[in-house]
Every structure is written in C-alpha cells, then in structure tokens.
Amino acid sequence: MSSARERLTDALYGLGWSTVKKLPEPVAARLGHAIADLAWKRRGKGVQRLESNYARVVPDASPERLAELSRAGMRSYLRYWMESFRLPAWSAERVRTGFDPKDVHHLTEGIASDRGVILALPHLANWDLAGAWVTTALETPFTTVAERLKPETLYDRFVAYREGLGMEVLPHSGGTAFGTLARRLRDGGLVCLVAERDLSASGVEVKFFGEATRMPAGPALLAQQTGALLLPVTLWYDDSPVMRGRVHPPVEVPESGDRAEKTSVMTQALADAFATGIADHPEDWHMLQRLWLADLDPTKGPS
C-alpha cells in the first residue's frame, strides 16, 4: 500500500470514529446498508472472495443464493463497522443490553474459578461488542492481540479504540505476546483471541468445512501451558438491534499424546465449534480474505 493510500485509509477510519458515532442509530444503520449495497454491486475482490468462501460453507447453494448471501454478508460487515464506530459513544446500559449470549455460565464459572479463561472466536458479527459486553456487564477486563496495521497511525487508532472499551491490547508481531498472555492466564485473567485465520502461515492444519486450512496454535498451547479453560464463542445478528452469541463447552486438553498432537486435536475442536456457528449464520462471517490452503500461494501465506 502506498503512503498516500495509507494516509487516506487512516483519514477515513478517523472520520468514521469522529462522525458516525454522532449519528442517530437508525441513520447509521441506513448508511451502513447503503455503503454495503454499493460495495456489493461493484463486486470488488473482497465481495468475490466472500462469495467464494460462502460456496464452501454452503456447497449446494446456487449462484443466486450465493449472491444473496454475499449481499447479506456485506450488510452484516457494515453493521459491524457502524457499531464499532459508535461503540465509544454507547452508554454502559446500551452495551449491556446490546449483546445476549447463551450458555454464558461456561464463562462466568471459569472466571470465578481463577484458573484463567481463553475465549476463542471466529470473525463472526461484532467481536468488539462482545468484548465491550464482557468488560461492562461482567466487569471483567481482558487481554487480546491485534494485528499490526499500516500505517502505524491506523494501528494506534485501533489500539486506542479497544483500550477505550476496557481491553489490554498486545501487538501480534514482536514475539512477546504469547508470554504476556500466559502470565495473564496464570494470574487467573481472561484472554480473548480471534482465532480462525492463521497470520503466521505456520499454524495447525485442520479440516474446515471439509477442506484443509491452518488455524493458530496459540489458544491450544496457552491452555496446555497454563491450565486455563479454553472456550469457543460464536456470534450472530438477527433482525433486532441486539447481537446474539453462544459460549460453547470447554475444549479439553487430551489425556494422551505429545504437545503437537494435543494441539492438533484441540485446534480441530475449535474449528468444529466455529464451523457450527458459521454454518448456522454464514452471512455474519466476515471473511473477505483467502483462508483455505487450496486458495493460498504457499510462498506468501494468507492474503
């Protein structure tokens, strides 16, 4: 990305956080739909990739059905952005009532146990809202990891935004994140990781909707090394202003096998839980990048 384009991207995100949060909620929703529909009609690379990914999730879908899904997917994606731009201006009550998770007892019991908890999520619906709900409704801070973005000022904006929601944010690169996360978990803390796309090109190979991909080893390794509870989480939208979600049962550490074998089994269990949530609500899966190994250039990794 050129420096001029980086500056433009940073400026547009800054405009979103400074302007969209001031709009009435219905106006922001209509704006999101308009932008989503425009992007969908232009059929850029992101929309085409979204449809290609949906074709694996819904393999019997007709071209017309895939087009419907991608349009709904873009509207869901823009709902995520409109909500994210507005989240810093939401009241505590709006955050508490904006998310309704099922089976949250898995999380609250884990927090109460002081053994440490890892929440692992795919790119479904609005993971930032789920995080804000945890820090607000459960009054529990947590640590997460963010991919380093360019320009650096844009990365700084995202860090400031998430820290403003009560999160501790560590950079994905640099090699120190894993050790810090492990310390937080050993102290009984909470860690949240978006975990269905491997950014290192050296993750664990799993079957996902019947095809091979790689997912990060971090959640499974952290659970093994610290004894923390590993909980998959899936999210979705319905026709209401409230986001829905489910905290899945814990992924247990296998009793036998070496570290690599245990990590493989646990990461596959995460992939299976993610697939369940994505299959139920494919339009809320915001995966506009290549994911499956068959789509990747092995010399470049994810793109």
mmCIF file of N, CA, C and O in Angstrom, residues 120-185:
data_model
loop_
_atom_site.group_PDB
_atom_site.id
_atom_site.type_symbol
_atom_site.label_atom_id
_atom_site.label_comp_id
_atom_site.label_asym_id
_atom_site.label_seq_id
_atom_site.Cartn_x
_atom_site.Cartn_y
_atom_site.Cartn_z
ATOM 1 N N ALA A 120 -12.000 -18.018 22.401
ATOM 2 C CA ALA A 120 -11.538 -18.067 21.011
ATOM 3 C C ALA A 120 -12.734 -17.885 20.093
ATOM 4 O O ALA A 120 -13.737 -18.597 20.217
ATOM 5 N N LEU A 121 -12.639 -16.921 19.177
ATOM 6 C CA LEU A 121 -13.754 -16.562 18.313
ATOM 7 C C LEU A 121 -13.322 -16.532 16.854
ATOM 8 O O LEU A 121 -12.173 -16.205 16.543
ATOM 9 N N PRO A 122 -14.249 -16.808 15.928
ATOM 10 C CA PRO A 122 -14.007 -16.502 14.518
ATOM 11 C C PRO A 122 -14.490 -15.089 14.204
ATOM 12 O O PRO A 122 -15.044 -14.406 15.072
ATOM 13 N N HIS A 123 -14.300 -14.660 12.966
ATOM 14 C CA HIS A 123 -14.736 -13.322 12.548
ATOM 15 C C HIS A 123 -16.246 -13.321 12.284
ATOM 16 O O HIS A 123 -16.704 -13.159 11.147
ATOM 17 N N LEU A 124 -17.027 -13.509 13.311
ATOM 18 C CA LEU A 124 -18.478 -13.516 13.222
ATOM 19 C C LEU A 124 -19.046 -12.271 13.901
ATOM 20 O O LEU A 124 -18.629 -11.912 15.013
ATOM 21 N N ALA A 125 -20.008 -11.615 13.229
ATOM 22 C CA ALA A 125 -20.731 -10.479 13.793
ATOM 23 C C ALA A 125 -19.754 -9.448 14.359
ATOM 24 O O ALA A 125 -18.817 -9.045 13.684
ATOM 25 N N ASN A 126 -19.918 -9.042 15.630
ATOM 26 C CA ASN A 126 -19.094 -7.950 16.172
ATOM 27 C C ASN A 126 -18.389 -8.410 17.444
ATOM 28 O O ASN A 126 -18.940 -8.332 18.548
ATOM 29 N N TRP A 127 -17.162 -8.889 17.276
ATOM 30 C CA TRP A 127 -16.381 -9.367 18.421
ATOM 31 C C TRP A 127 -15.982 -8.220 19.344
ATOM 32 O O TRP A 127 -15.769 -8.422 20.531
ATOM 33 N N ASP A 128 -15.892 -6.997 18.836
ATOM 34 C CA ASP A 128 -15.592 -5.855 19.698
ATOM 35 C C ASP A 128 -16.747 -5.581 20.659
ATOM 36 O O ASP A 128 -16.527 -5.253 21.828
ATOM 37 N N LEU A 129 -17.984 -5.696 20.170
ATOM 38 C CA LEU A 129 -19.144 -5.520 21.042
ATOM 39 C C LEU A 129 -19.179 -6.604 22.112
ATOM 40 O O LEU A 129 -19.466 -6.319 23.284
ATOM 41 N N ALA A 130 -18.873 -7.843 21.725
ATOM 42 C CA ALA A 130 -18.827 -8.921 22.721
ATOM 43 C C ALA A 130 -17.783 -8.609 23.783
ATOM 44 O O ALA A 130 -18.012 -8.817 24.983
ATOM 45 N N GLY A 131 -16.637 -8.080 23.360
ATOM 46 C CA GLY A 131 -15.603 -7.715 24.330
ATOM 47 C C GLY A 131 -16.042 -6.588 25.235
ATOM 48 O O GLY A 131 -15.796 -6.624 26.455
ATOM 49 N N ALA A 132 -16.701 -5.575 24.662
ATOM 50 C CA ALA A 132 -17.190 -4.466 25.480
ATOM 51 C C ALA A 132 -18.229 -4.955 26.482
ATOM 52 O O ALA A 132 -18.287 -4.470 27.622
ATOM 53 N N TRP A 133 -19.039 -5.935 26.077
ATOM 54 C CA TRP A 133 -20.033 -6.502 26.992
ATOM 55 C C TRP A 133 -19.342 -7.205 28.167
ATOM 56 O O TRP A 133 -19.780 -7.080 29.321
ATOM 57 N N VAL A 134 -18.268 -7.927 27.886
ATOM 58 C CA VAL A 134 -17.536 -8.618 28.953
ATOM 59 C C VAL A 134 -16.982 -7.609 29.961
ATOM 60 O O VAL A 134 -17.099 -7.794 31.177
ATOM 61 N N THR A 135 -16.372 -6.527 29.460
ATOM 62 C CA THR A 135 -15.776 -5.552 30.375
ATOM 63 C C THR A 135 -16.840 -4.742 31.105
ATOM 64 O O THR A 135 -16.580 -4.254 32.208
ATOM 65 N N THR A 136 -18.040 -4.621 30.521
ATOM 66 C CA THR A 136 -19.101 -3.792 31.120
ATOM 67 C C THR A 136 -20.071 -4.622 31.954
ATOM 68 O O THR A 136 -20.250 -4.375 33.145
ATOM 69 N N ALA A 137 -20.706 -5.612 31.328
ATOM 70 C CA ALA A 137 -21.718 -6.402 32.037
ATOM 71 C C ALA A 137 -21.102 -7.329 33.076
ATOM 72 O O ALA A 137 -21.661 -7.505 34.168
ATOM 73 N N LEU A 138 -19.960 -7.930 32.750
ATOM 74 C CA LEU A 138 -19.298 -8.834 33.690
ATOM 75 C C LEU A 138 -18.220 -8.140 34.515
ATOM 76 O O LEU A 138 -17.640 -8.750 35.420
ATOM 77 N N GLU A 139 -17.939 -6.879 34.178
ATOM 78 C CA GLU A 139 -16.919 -6.082 34.874
ATOM 79 C C GLU A 139 -15.599 -6.836 34.953
ATOM 80 O O GLU A 139 -14.927 -6.862 35.984
ATOM 81 N N THR A 140 -15.232 -7.457 33.824
ATOM 82 C CA THR A 140 -14.018 -8.266 33.767
ATOM 83 C C THR A 140 -13.112 -7.763 32.643
ATOM 84 O O THR A 140 -13.467 -7.879 31.469
ATOM 85 N N PRO A 141 -11.967 -7.206 32.963
ATOM 86 C CA PRO A 141 -11.028 -6.791 31.905
ATOM 87 C C PRO A 141 -10.392 -8.018 31.264
ATOM 88 O O PRO A 141 -10.392 -9.110 31.840
ATOM 89 N N PHE A 142 -9.859 -7.851 30.076
ATOM 90 C CA PHE A 142 -9.192 -8.968 29.419
ATOM 91 C C PHE A 142 -8.094 -8.460 28.510
ATOM 92 O O PHE A 142 -7.978 -7.257 28.234
ATOM 93 N N THR A 143 -7.295 -9.389 28.046
ATOM 94 C CA THR A 143 -6.169 -9.098 27.165
ATOM 95 C C THR A 143 -6.419 -9.731 25.813
ATOM 96 O O THR A 143 -6.919 -10.859 25.730
ATOM 97 N N THR A 144 -6.079 -8.997 24.762
ATOM 98 C CA THR A 144 -6.240 -9.511 23.410
ATOM 99 C C THR A 144 -5.009 -9.145 22.586
ATOM 100 O O THR A 144 -4.100 -8.468 23.073
ATOM 101 N N VAL A 145 -4.993 -9.599 21.347
ATOM 102 C CA VAL A 145 -3.873 -9.355 20.441
ATOM 103 C C VAL A 145 -4.409 -8.721 19.169
ATOM 104 O O VAL A 145 -5.463 -9.128 18.661
ATOM 105 N N ALA A 146 -3.703 -7.729 18.647
ATOM 106 C CA ALA A 146 -4.119 -7.050 17.419
ATOM 107 C C ALA A 146 -3.028 -7.162 16.370
ATOM 108 O O ALA A 146 -1.838 -7.025 16.671
ATOM 109 N N GLU A 147 -3.467 -7.419 15.136
ATOM 110 C CA GLU A 147 -2.528 -7.443 14.011
ATOM 111 C C GLU A 147 -1.982 -6.033 13.784
ATOM 112 O O GLU A 147 -2.741 -5.049 13.829
ATOM 113 N N ARG A 148 -0.703 -5.930 13.543
ATOM 114 C CA ARG A 148 -0.114 -4.623 13.234
ATOM 115 C C ARG A 148 -0.565 -4.178 11.850
ATOM 116 O O ARG A 148 -0.421 -4.907 10.876
ATOM 117 N N LEU A 149 -1.142 -2.992 11.785
ATOM 118 C CA LEU A 149 -1.662 -2.454 10.538
ATOM 119 C C LEU A 149 -0.776 -1.332 10.038
ATOM 120 O O LEU A 149 -0.022 -0.723 10.795
ATOM 121 N N LYS A 150 -0.895 -1.065 8.746
ATOM 122 C CA LYS A 150 -0.218 0.091 8.165
ATOM 123 C C LYS A 150 -1.268 1.050 7.656
ATOM 124 O O LYS A 150 -2.277 0.621 7.093
ATOM 125 N N PRO A 151 -1.070 2.348 7.866
ATOM 126 C CA PRO A 151 0.070 2.962 8.540
ATOM 127 C C PRO A 151 0.021 2.735 10.057
ATOM 128 O O PRO A 151 -1.008 2.324 10.593
ATOM 129 N N GLU A 152 1.102 3.020 10.724
ATOM 130 C CA GLU A 152 1.179 2.835 12.170
ATOM 131 C C GLU A 152 0.117 3.639 12.894
ATOM 132 O O GLU A 152 -0.398 3.220 13.936
ATOM 133 N N THR A 153 -0.233 4.797 12.332
ATOM 134 C CA THR A 153 -1.270 5.621 12.973
ATOM 135 C C THR A 153 -2.615 4.911 12.989
ATOM 136 O O THR A 153 -3.408 5.087 13.919
ATOM 137 N N LEU A 154 -2.891 4.086 11.960
ATOM 138 C CA LEU A 154 -4.147 3.334 11.944
ATOM 139 C C LEU A 154 -4.135 2.261 13.020
ATOM 140 O O LEU A 154 -5.131 2.065 13.728
ATOM 141 N N TYR A 155 -3.004 1.573 13.163
ATOM 142 C CA TYR A 155 -2.870 0.591 14.248
ATOM 143 C C TYR A 155 -3.086 1.271 15.600
ATOM 144 O O TYR A 155 -3.798 0.757 16.466
ATOM 145 N N ASP A 156 -2.502 2.451 15.768
ATOM 146 C CA ASP A 156 -2.663 3.187 17.025
ATOM 147 C C ASP A 156 -4.124 3.533 17.272
ATOM 148 O O ASP A 156 -4.588 3.526 18.424
ATOM 149 N N ARG A 157 -4.861 3.865 16.201
ATOM 150 C CA ARG A 157 -6.292 4.167 16.361
ATOM 151 C C ARG A 157 -7.045 2.951 16.894
ATOM 152 O O ARG A 157 -7.882 3.053 17.792
ATOM 153 N N PHE A 158 -6.748 1.762 16.318
ATOM 154 C CA PHE A 158 -7.439 0.557 16.760
ATOM 155 C C PHE A 158 -7.075 0.207 18.200
ATOM 156 O O PHE A 158 -7.939 -0.209 18.984
ATOM 157 N N VAL A 159 -5.819 0.373 18.558
ATOM 158 C CA VAL A 159 -5.416 0.096 19.936
ATOM 159 C C VAL A 159 -6.130 1.042 20.899
ATOM 160 O O VAL A 159 -6.681 0.619 21.925
ATOM 161 N N ALA A 160 -6.160 2.318 20.564
ATOM 162 C CA ALA A 160 -6.823 3.295 21.431
ATOM 163 C C ALA A 160 -8.317 2.997 21.544
ATOM 164 O O ALA A 160 -8.906 3.105 22.632
ATOM 165 N N TYR A 161 -8.929 2.623 20.420
ATOM 166 C CA TYR A 161 -10.354 2.285 20.415
ATOM 167 C C TYR A 161 -10.642 1.107 21.334
ATOM 168 O O TYR A 161 -11.535 1.157 22.187
ATOM 169 N N ARG A 162 -9.858 0.052 21.212
ATOM 170 C CA ARG A 162 -10.121 -1.140 22.021
ATOM 171 C C ARG A 162 -9.729 -0.927 23.477
ATOM 172 O O ARG A 162 -10.405 -1.418 24.379
ATOM 173 N N GLU A 163 -8.671 -0.184 23.720
ATOM 174 C CA GLU A 163 -8.329 0.124 25.110
ATOM 175 C C GLU A 163 -9.431 0.970 25.750
ATOM 176 O O GLU A 163 -9.710 0.827 26.946
ATOM 177 N N GLY A 164 -10.058 1.829 24.952
ATOM 178 C CA GLY A 164 -11.167 2.625 25.463
ATOM 179 C C GLY A 164 -12.366 1.791 25.852
ATOM 180 O O GLY A 164 -13.207 2.230 26.648
ATOM 181 N N LEU A 165 -12.465 0.577 25.297
ATOM 182 C CA LEU A 165 -13.545 -0.346 25.651
ATOM 183 C C LEU A 165 -13.166 -1.241 26.826
ATOM 184 O O LEU A 165 -13.944 -2.108 27.218
ATOM 185 N N GLY A 166 -11.974 -1.060 27.372
ATOM 186 C CA GLY A 166 -11.563 -1.811 28.550
ATOM 187 C C GLY A 166 -10.662 -2.991 28.285
ATOM 188 O O GLY A 166 -10.463 -3.840 29.164
ATOM 189 N N MET A 167 -10.086 -3.063 27.079
ATOM 190 C CA MET A 167 -9.232 -4.190 26.722
ATOM 191 C C MET A 167 -7.757 -3.814 26.840
ATOM 192 O O MET A 167 -7.386 -2.682 26.566
ATOM 193 N N GLU A 168 -6.931 -4.771 27.215
ATOM 194 C CA GLU A 168 -5.485 -4.631 27.083
ATOM 195 C C GLU A 168 -5.104 -5.221 25.729
ATOM 196 O O GLU A 168 -5.426 -6.374 25.443
ATOM 197 N N VAL A 169 -4.432 -4.450 24.883
ATOM 198 C CA VAL A 169 -4.142 -4.865 23.516
ATOM 199 C C VAL A 169 -2.642 -5.040 23.330
ATOM 200 O O VAL A 169 -1.857 -4.117 23.589
ATOM 201 N N LEU A 170 -2.249 -6.231 22.862
ATOM 202 C CA LEU A 170 -0.847 -6.532 22.583
ATOM 203 C C LEU A 170 -0.655 -6.648 21.075
ATOM 204 O O LEU A 170 -1.538 -7.146 20.375
ATOM 205 N N PRO A 171 0.496 -6.230 20.548
ATOM 206 C CA PRO A 171 0.750 -6.404 19.117
ATOM 207 C C PRO A 171 0.988 -7.859 18.768
ATOM 208 O O PRO A 171 1.620 -8.596 19.529
ATOM 209 N N HIS A 172 0.459 -8.283 17.618
ATOM 210 C CA HIS A 172 0.630 -9.672 17.190
ATOM 211 C C HIS A 172 2.087 -9.992 16.903
ATOM 212 O O HIS A 172 2.572 -11.079 17.201
ATOM 213 N N SER A 173 2.796 -9.042 16.310
ATOM 214 C CA SER A 173 4.194 -9.266 15.960
ATOM 215 C C SER A 173 5.097 -8.881 17.132
ATOM 216 O O SER A 173 4.674 -8.215 18.070
ATOM 217 N N GLY A 174 6.324 -9.325 17.072
ATOM 218 C CA GLY A 174 7.295 -8.942 18.084
ATOM 219 C C GLY A 174 7.716 -10.062 18.993
ATOM 220 O O GLY A 174 8.733 -9.980 19.669
ATOM 221 N N GLY A 175 6.899 -11.148 19.074
ATOM 222 C CA GLY A 175 7.321 -12.335 19.789
ATOM 223 C C GLY A 175 7.085 -12.324 21.295
ATOM 224 O O GLY A 175 7.379 -13.314 21.966
ATOM 225 N N THR A 176 6.579 -11.234 21.861
ATOM 226 C CA THR A 176 6.394 -11.177 23.317
ATOM 227 C C THR A 176 4.952 -11.419 23.737
ATOM 228 O O THR A 176 4.682 -11.597 24.927
ATOM 229 N N ALA A 177 4.023 -11.431 22.785
ATOM 230 C CA ALA A 177 2.613 -11.529 23.140
ATOM 231 C C ALA A 177 2.300 -12.821 23.872
ATOM 232 O O ALA A 177 1.582 -12.815 24.885
ATOM 233 N N PHE A 178 2.836 -13.963 23.395
ATOM 234 C CA PHE A 178 2.493 -15.248 23.990
ATOM 235 C C PHE A 178 2.868 -15.288 25.465
ATOM 236 O O PHE A 178 2.082 -15.727 26.309
ATOM 237 N N GLY A 179 4.069 -14.822 25.796
ATOM 238 C CA GLY A 179 4.499 -14.829 27.192
ATOM 239 C C GLY A 179 3.626 -13.960 28.065
ATOM 240 O O GLY A 179 3.291 -14.337 29.201
ATOM 241 N N THR A 180 3.231 -12.800 27.561
ATOM 242 C CA THR A 180 2.353 -11.913 28.339
ATOM 243 C C THR A 180 0.991 -12.550 28.541
ATOM 244 O O THR A 180 0.422 -12.503 29.652
ATOM 245 N N LEU A 181 0.439 -13.151 27.491
ATOM 246 C CA LEU A 181 -0.857 -13.823 27.620
ATOM 247 C C LEU A 181 -0.779 -14.950 28.648
ATOM 248 O O LEU A 181 -1.694 -15.121 29.466
ATOM 249 N N ALA A 182 0.299 -15.713 28.619
ATOM 250 C CA ALA A 182 0.460 -16.811 29.579
ATOM 251 C C ALA A 182 0.502 -16.278 31.014
ATOM 252 O O ALA A 182 -0.093 -16.872 31.925
ATOM 253 N N ARG A 183 1.188 -15.165 31.219
ATOM 254 C CA ARG A 183 1.238 -14.583 32.570
ATOM 255 C C ARG A 183 -0.139 -14.132 33.022
ATOM 256 O O ARG A 183 -0.518 -14.332 34.194
ATOM 257 N N ARG A 184 -0.884 -13.513 32.116
ATOM 258 C CA ARG A 184 -2.238 -13.067 32.480
ATOM 259 C C ARG A 184 -3.098 -14.264 32.882
ATOM 260 O O ARG A 184 -3.868 -14.197 33.843
ATOM 261 N N LEU A 185 -2.980 -15.361 32.156
ATOM 262 C CA LEU A 185 -3.795 -16.536 32.448
ATOM 263 C C LEU A 185 -3.372 -17.194 33.759
ATOM 264 O O LEU A 185 -4.217 -17.624 34.546
#
